[in-house]
mmCIF file with all atom_site columns, C-alpha atoms in Angstrom:
data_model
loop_
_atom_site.group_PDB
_atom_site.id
_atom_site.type_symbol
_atom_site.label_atom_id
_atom_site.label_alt_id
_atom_site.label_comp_id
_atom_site.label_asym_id
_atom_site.label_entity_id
_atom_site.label_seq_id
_atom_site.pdbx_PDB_ins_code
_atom_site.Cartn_x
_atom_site.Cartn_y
_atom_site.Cartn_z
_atom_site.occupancy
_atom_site.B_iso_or_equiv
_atom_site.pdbx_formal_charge
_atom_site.auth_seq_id
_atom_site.auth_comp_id
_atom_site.auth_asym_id
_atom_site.auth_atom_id
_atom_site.pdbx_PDB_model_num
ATOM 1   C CA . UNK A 1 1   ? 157.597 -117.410 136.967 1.00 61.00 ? 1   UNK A CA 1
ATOM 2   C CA . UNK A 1 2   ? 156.960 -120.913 137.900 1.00 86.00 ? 2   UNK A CA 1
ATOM 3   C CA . UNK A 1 3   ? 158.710 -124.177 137.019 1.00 86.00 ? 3   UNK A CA 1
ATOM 4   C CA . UNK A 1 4   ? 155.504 -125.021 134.799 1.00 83.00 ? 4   UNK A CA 1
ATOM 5   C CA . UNK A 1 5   ? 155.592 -122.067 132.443 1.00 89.00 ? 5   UNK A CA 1
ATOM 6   C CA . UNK A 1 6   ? 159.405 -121.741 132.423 1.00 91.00 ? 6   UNK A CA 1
ATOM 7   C CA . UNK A 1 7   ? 159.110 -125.657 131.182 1.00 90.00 ? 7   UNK A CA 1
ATOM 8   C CA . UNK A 1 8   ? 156.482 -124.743 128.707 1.00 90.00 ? 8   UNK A CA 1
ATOM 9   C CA . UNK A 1 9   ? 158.572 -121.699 127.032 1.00 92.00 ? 9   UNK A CA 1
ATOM 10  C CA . UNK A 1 10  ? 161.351 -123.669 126.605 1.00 94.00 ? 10  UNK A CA 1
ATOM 11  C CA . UNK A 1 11  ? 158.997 -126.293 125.401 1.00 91.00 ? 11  UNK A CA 1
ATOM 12  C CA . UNK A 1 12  ? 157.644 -123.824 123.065 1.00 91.00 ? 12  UNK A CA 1
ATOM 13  C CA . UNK A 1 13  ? 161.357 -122.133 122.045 1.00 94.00 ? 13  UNK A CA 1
ATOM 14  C CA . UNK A 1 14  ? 163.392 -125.996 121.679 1.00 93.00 ? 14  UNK A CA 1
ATOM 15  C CA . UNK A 1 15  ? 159.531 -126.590 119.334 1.00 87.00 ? 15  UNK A CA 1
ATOM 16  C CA . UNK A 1 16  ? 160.498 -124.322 117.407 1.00 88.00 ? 16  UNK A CA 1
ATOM 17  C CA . UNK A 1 17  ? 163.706 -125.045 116.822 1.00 93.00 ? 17  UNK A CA 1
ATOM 18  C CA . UNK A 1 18  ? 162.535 -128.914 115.601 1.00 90.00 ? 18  UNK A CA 1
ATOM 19  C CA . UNK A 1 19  ? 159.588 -127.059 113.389 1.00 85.00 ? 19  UNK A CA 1
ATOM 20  C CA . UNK A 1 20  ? 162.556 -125.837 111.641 1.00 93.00 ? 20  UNK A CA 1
ATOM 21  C CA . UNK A 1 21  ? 164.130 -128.728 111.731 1.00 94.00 ? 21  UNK A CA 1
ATOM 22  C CA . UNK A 1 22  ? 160.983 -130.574 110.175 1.00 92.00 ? 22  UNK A CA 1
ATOM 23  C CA . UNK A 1 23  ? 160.087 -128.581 108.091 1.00 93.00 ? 23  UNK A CA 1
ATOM 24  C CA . UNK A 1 24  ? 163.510 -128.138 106.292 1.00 96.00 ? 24  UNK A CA 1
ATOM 25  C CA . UNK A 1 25  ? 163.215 -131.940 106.067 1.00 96.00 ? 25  UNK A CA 1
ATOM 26  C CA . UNK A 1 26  ? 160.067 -131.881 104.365 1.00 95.00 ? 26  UNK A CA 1
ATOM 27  C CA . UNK A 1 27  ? 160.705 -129.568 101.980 1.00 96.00 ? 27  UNK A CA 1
ATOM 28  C CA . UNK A 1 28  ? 163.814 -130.779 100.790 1.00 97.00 ? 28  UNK A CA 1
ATOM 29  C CA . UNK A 1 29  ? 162.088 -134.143 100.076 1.00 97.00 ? 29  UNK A CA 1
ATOM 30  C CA . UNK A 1 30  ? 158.377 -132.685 98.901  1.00 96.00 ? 30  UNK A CA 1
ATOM 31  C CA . UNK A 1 31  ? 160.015 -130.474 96.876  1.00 94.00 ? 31  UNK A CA 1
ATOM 32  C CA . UNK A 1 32  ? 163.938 -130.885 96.050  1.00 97.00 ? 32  UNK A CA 1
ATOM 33  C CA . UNK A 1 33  ? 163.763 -134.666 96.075  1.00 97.00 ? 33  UNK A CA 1
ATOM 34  C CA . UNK A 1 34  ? 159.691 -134.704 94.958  1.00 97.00 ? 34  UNK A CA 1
ATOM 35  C CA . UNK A 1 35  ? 158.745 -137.571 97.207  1.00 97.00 ? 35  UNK A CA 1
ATOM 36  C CA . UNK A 1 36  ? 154.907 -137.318 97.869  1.00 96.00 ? 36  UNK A CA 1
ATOM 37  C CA . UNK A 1 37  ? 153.424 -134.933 100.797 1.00 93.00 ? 37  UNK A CA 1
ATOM 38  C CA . UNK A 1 38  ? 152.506 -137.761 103.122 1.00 92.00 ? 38  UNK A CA 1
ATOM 39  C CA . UNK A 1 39  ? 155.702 -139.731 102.707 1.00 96.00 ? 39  UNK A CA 1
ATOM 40  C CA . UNK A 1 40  ? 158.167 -136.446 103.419 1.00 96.00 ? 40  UNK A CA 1
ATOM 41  C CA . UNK A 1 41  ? 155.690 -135.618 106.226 1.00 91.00 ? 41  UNK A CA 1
ATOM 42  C CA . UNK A 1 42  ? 156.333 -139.176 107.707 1.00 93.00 ? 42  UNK A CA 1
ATOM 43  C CA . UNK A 1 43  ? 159.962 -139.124 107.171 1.00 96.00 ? 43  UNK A CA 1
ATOM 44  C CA . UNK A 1 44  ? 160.388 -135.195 108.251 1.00 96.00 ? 44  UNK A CA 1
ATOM 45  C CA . UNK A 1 45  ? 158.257 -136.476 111.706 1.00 88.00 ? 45  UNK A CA 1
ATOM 46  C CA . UNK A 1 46  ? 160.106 -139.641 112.749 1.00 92.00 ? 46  UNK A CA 1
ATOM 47  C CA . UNK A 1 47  ? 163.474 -137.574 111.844 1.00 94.00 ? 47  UNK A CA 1
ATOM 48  C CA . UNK A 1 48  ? 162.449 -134.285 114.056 1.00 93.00 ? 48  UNK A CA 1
ATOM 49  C CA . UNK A 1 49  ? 161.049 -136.883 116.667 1.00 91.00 ? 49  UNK A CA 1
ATOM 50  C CA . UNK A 1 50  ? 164.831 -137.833 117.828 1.00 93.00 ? 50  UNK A CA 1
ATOM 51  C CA . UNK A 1 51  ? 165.998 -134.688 117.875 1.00 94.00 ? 51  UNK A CA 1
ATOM 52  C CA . UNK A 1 52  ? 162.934 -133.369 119.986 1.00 92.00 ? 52  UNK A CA 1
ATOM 53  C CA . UNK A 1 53  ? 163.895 -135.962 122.173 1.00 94.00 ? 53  UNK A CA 1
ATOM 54  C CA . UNK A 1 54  ? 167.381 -134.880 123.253 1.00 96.00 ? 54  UNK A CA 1
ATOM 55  C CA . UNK A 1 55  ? 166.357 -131.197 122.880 1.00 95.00 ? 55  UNK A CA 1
ATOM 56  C CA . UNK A 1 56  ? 163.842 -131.504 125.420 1.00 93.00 ? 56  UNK A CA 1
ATOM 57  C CA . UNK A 1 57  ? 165.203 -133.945 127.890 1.00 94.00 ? 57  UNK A CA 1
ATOM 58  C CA . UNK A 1 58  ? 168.455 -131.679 128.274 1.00 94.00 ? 58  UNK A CA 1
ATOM 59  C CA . UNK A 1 59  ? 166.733 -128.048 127.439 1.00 93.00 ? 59  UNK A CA 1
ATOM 60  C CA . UNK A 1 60  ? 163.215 -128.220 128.922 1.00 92.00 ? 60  UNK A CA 1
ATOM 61  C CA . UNK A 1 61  ? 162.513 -130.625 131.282 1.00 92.00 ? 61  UNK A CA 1
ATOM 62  C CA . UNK A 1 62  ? 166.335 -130.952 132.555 1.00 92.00 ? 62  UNK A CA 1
ATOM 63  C CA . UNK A 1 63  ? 166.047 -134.788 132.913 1.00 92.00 ? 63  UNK A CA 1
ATOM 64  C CA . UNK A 1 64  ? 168.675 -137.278 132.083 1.00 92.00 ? 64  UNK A CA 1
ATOM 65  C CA . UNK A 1 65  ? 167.958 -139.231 128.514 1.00 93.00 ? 65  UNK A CA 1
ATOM 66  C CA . UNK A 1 66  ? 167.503 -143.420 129.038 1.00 92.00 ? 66  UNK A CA 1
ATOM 67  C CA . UNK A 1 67  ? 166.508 -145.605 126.952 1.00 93.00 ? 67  UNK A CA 1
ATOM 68  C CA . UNK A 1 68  ? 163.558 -146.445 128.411 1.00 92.00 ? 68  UNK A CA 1
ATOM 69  C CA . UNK A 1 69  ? 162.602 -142.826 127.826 1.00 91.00 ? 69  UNK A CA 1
ATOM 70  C CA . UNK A 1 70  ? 163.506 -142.662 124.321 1.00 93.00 ? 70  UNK A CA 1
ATOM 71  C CA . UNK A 1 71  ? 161.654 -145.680 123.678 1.00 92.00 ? 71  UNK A CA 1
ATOM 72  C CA . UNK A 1 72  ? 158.404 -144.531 124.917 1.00 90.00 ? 72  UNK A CA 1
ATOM 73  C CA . UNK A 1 73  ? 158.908 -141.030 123.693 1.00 89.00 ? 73  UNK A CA 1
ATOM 74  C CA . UNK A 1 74  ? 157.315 -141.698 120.329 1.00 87.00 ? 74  UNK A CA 1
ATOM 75  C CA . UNK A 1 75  ? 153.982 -142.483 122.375 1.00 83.00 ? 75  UNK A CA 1
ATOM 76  C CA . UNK A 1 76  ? 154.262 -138.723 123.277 1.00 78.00 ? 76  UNK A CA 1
ATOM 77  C CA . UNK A 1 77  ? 154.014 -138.250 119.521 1.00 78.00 ? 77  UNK A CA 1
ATOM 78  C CA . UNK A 1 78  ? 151.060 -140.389 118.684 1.00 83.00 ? 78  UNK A CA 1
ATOM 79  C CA . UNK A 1 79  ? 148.664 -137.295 119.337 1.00 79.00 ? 79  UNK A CA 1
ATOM 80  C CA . UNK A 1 80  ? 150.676 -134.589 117.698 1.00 81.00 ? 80  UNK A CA 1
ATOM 81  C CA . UNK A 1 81  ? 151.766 -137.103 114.530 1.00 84.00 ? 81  UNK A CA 1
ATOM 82  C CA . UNK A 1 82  ? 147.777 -137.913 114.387 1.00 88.00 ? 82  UNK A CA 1
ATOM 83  C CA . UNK A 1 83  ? 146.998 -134.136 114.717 1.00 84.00 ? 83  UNK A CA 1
ATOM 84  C CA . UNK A 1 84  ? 149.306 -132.691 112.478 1.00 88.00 ? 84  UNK A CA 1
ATOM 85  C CA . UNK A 1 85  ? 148.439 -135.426 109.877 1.00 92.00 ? 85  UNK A CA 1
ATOM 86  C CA . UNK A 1 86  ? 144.546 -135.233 109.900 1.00 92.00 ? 86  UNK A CA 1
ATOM 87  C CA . UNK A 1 87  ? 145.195 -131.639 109.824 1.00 91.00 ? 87  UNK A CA 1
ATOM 88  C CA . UNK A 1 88  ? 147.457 -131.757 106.788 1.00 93.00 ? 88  UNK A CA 1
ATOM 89  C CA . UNK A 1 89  ? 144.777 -133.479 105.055 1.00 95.00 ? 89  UNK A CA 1
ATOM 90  C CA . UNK A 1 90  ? 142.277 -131.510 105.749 1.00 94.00 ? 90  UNK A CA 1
ATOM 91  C CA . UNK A 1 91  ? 144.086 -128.583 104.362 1.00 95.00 ? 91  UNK A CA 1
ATOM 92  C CA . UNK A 1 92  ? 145.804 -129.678 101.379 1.00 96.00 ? 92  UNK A CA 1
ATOM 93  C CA . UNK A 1 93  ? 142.679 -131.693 100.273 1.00 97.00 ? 93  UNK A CA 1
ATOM 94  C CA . UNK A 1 94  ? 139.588 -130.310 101.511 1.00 97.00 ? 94  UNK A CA 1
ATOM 95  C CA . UNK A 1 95  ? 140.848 -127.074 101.627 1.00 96.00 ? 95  UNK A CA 1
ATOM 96  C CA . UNK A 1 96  ? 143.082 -126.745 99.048  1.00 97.00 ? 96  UNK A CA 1
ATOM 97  C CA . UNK A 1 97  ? 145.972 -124.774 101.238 1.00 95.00 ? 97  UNK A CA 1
ATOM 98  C CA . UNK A 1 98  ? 149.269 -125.214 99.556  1.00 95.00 ? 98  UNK A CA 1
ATOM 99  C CA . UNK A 1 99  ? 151.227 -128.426 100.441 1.00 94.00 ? 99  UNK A CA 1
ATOM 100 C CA . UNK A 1 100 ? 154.470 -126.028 101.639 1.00 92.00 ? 100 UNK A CA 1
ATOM 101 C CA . UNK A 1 101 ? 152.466 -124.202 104.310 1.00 92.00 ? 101 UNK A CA 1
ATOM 102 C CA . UNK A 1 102 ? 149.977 -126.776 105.149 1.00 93.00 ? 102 UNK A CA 1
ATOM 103 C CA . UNK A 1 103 ? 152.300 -128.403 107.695 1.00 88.00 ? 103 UNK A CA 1
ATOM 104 C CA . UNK A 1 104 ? 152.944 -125.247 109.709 1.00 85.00 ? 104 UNK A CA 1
ATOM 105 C CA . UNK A 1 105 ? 149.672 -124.695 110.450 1.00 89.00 ? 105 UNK A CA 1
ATOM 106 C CA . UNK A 1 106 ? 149.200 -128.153 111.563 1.00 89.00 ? 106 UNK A CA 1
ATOM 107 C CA . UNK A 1 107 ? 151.954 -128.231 113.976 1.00 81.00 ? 107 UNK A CA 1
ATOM 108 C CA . UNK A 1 108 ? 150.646 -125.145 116.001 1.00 79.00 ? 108 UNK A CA 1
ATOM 109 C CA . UNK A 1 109 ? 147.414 -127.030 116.433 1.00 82.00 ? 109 UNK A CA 1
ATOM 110 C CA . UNK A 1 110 ? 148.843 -129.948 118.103 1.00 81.00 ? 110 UNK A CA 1
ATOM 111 C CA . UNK A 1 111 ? 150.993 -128.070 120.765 1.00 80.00 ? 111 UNK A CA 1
ATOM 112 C CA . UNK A 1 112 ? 149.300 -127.993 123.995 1.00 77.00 ? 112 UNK A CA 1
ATOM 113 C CA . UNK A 1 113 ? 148.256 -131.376 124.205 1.00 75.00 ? 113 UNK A CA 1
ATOM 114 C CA . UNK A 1 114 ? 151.838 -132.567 123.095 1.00 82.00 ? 114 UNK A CA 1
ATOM 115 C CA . UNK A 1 115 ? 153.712 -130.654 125.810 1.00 85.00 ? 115 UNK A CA 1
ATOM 116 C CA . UNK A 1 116 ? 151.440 -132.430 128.531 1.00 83.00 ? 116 UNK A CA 1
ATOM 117 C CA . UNK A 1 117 ? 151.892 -135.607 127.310 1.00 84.00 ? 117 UNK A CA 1
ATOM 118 C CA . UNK A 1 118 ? 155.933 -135.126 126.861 1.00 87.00 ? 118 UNK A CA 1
ATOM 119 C CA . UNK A 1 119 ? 156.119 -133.664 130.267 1.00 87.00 ? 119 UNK A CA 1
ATOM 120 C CA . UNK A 1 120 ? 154.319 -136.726 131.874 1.00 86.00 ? 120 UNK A CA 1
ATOM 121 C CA . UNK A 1 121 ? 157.144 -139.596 129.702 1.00 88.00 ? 121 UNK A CA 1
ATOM 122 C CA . UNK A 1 122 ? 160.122 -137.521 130.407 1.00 87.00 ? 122 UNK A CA 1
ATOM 123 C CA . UNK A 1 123 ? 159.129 -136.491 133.801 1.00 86.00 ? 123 UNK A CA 1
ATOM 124 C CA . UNK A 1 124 ? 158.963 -140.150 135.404 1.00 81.00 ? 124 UNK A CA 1
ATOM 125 C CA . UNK A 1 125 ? 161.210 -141.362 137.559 1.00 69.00 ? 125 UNK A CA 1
ATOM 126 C CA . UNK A 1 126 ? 162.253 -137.459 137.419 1.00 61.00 ? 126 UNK A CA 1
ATOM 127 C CA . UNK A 1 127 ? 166.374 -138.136 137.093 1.00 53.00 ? 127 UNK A CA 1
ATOM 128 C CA . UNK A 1 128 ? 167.237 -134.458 136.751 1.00 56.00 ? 128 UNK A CA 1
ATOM 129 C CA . UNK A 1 129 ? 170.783 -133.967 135.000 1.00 57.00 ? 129 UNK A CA 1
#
């Protein structure tokens, strides 16, 4: 197998792990803590964000964490956040899916393009650890 789709199943196994991860977030504030969909969708993202972070500098990519990196990692985000929340949207409003599954749905849509993007910001000035 080569190092491309060994990267992108642990891309897909460590996105899993921070689906989890969000999603447990969300629901406890949607539904335990009954903050509005959009607002535990916004905290649940910038929350699973750092963690995806770490988990994928150390796990996927093998590259050494900076600063620099984590500082323009959220710009690997701006397509799946804007994905996953048009998507949300669209399915809780439009199409009336249930505001507890609507998220997971979204997520899976905004994959490929996200592990791209991630592997080009973490990649740079390749530092492996």
């Amino acid at each position: 197998m080569n190092n491309r789709k060994a990267e992108f199943i642990r891309f897909i196994v460590i996105g899993g792990i921070n689906t989890l991860n969000y999603y447990v977030v969300y629901m406890l504030f949607h539904y335990v803590w009954n903050i509005s969909y959009g607002v535990s969708h916004v905290v649940a993202f910038a929350l699973s964000m750092v963690a995806s972070f770490f988990l994928n500098s150390y796990f996927t990519f093998n590259v050494k964490p900076t600063l620099r990196k984590f500082l323009q990692f959220p710009l690997t985000q701006v397509v799946n956040f804007t994905v996953t929340t048009v998507c949300i949207y669209v399915l809780v409003e439009q199409l009336r899916v249930s505001t507890a599954i609507a998220p997971l749905f979204a997520i899976f849509i905004a994959v490929p393009a996200t592990f791209i993007v991630t592997s080009k910001i973490l990649k740079q000035g390749h530092s492996a650890i």
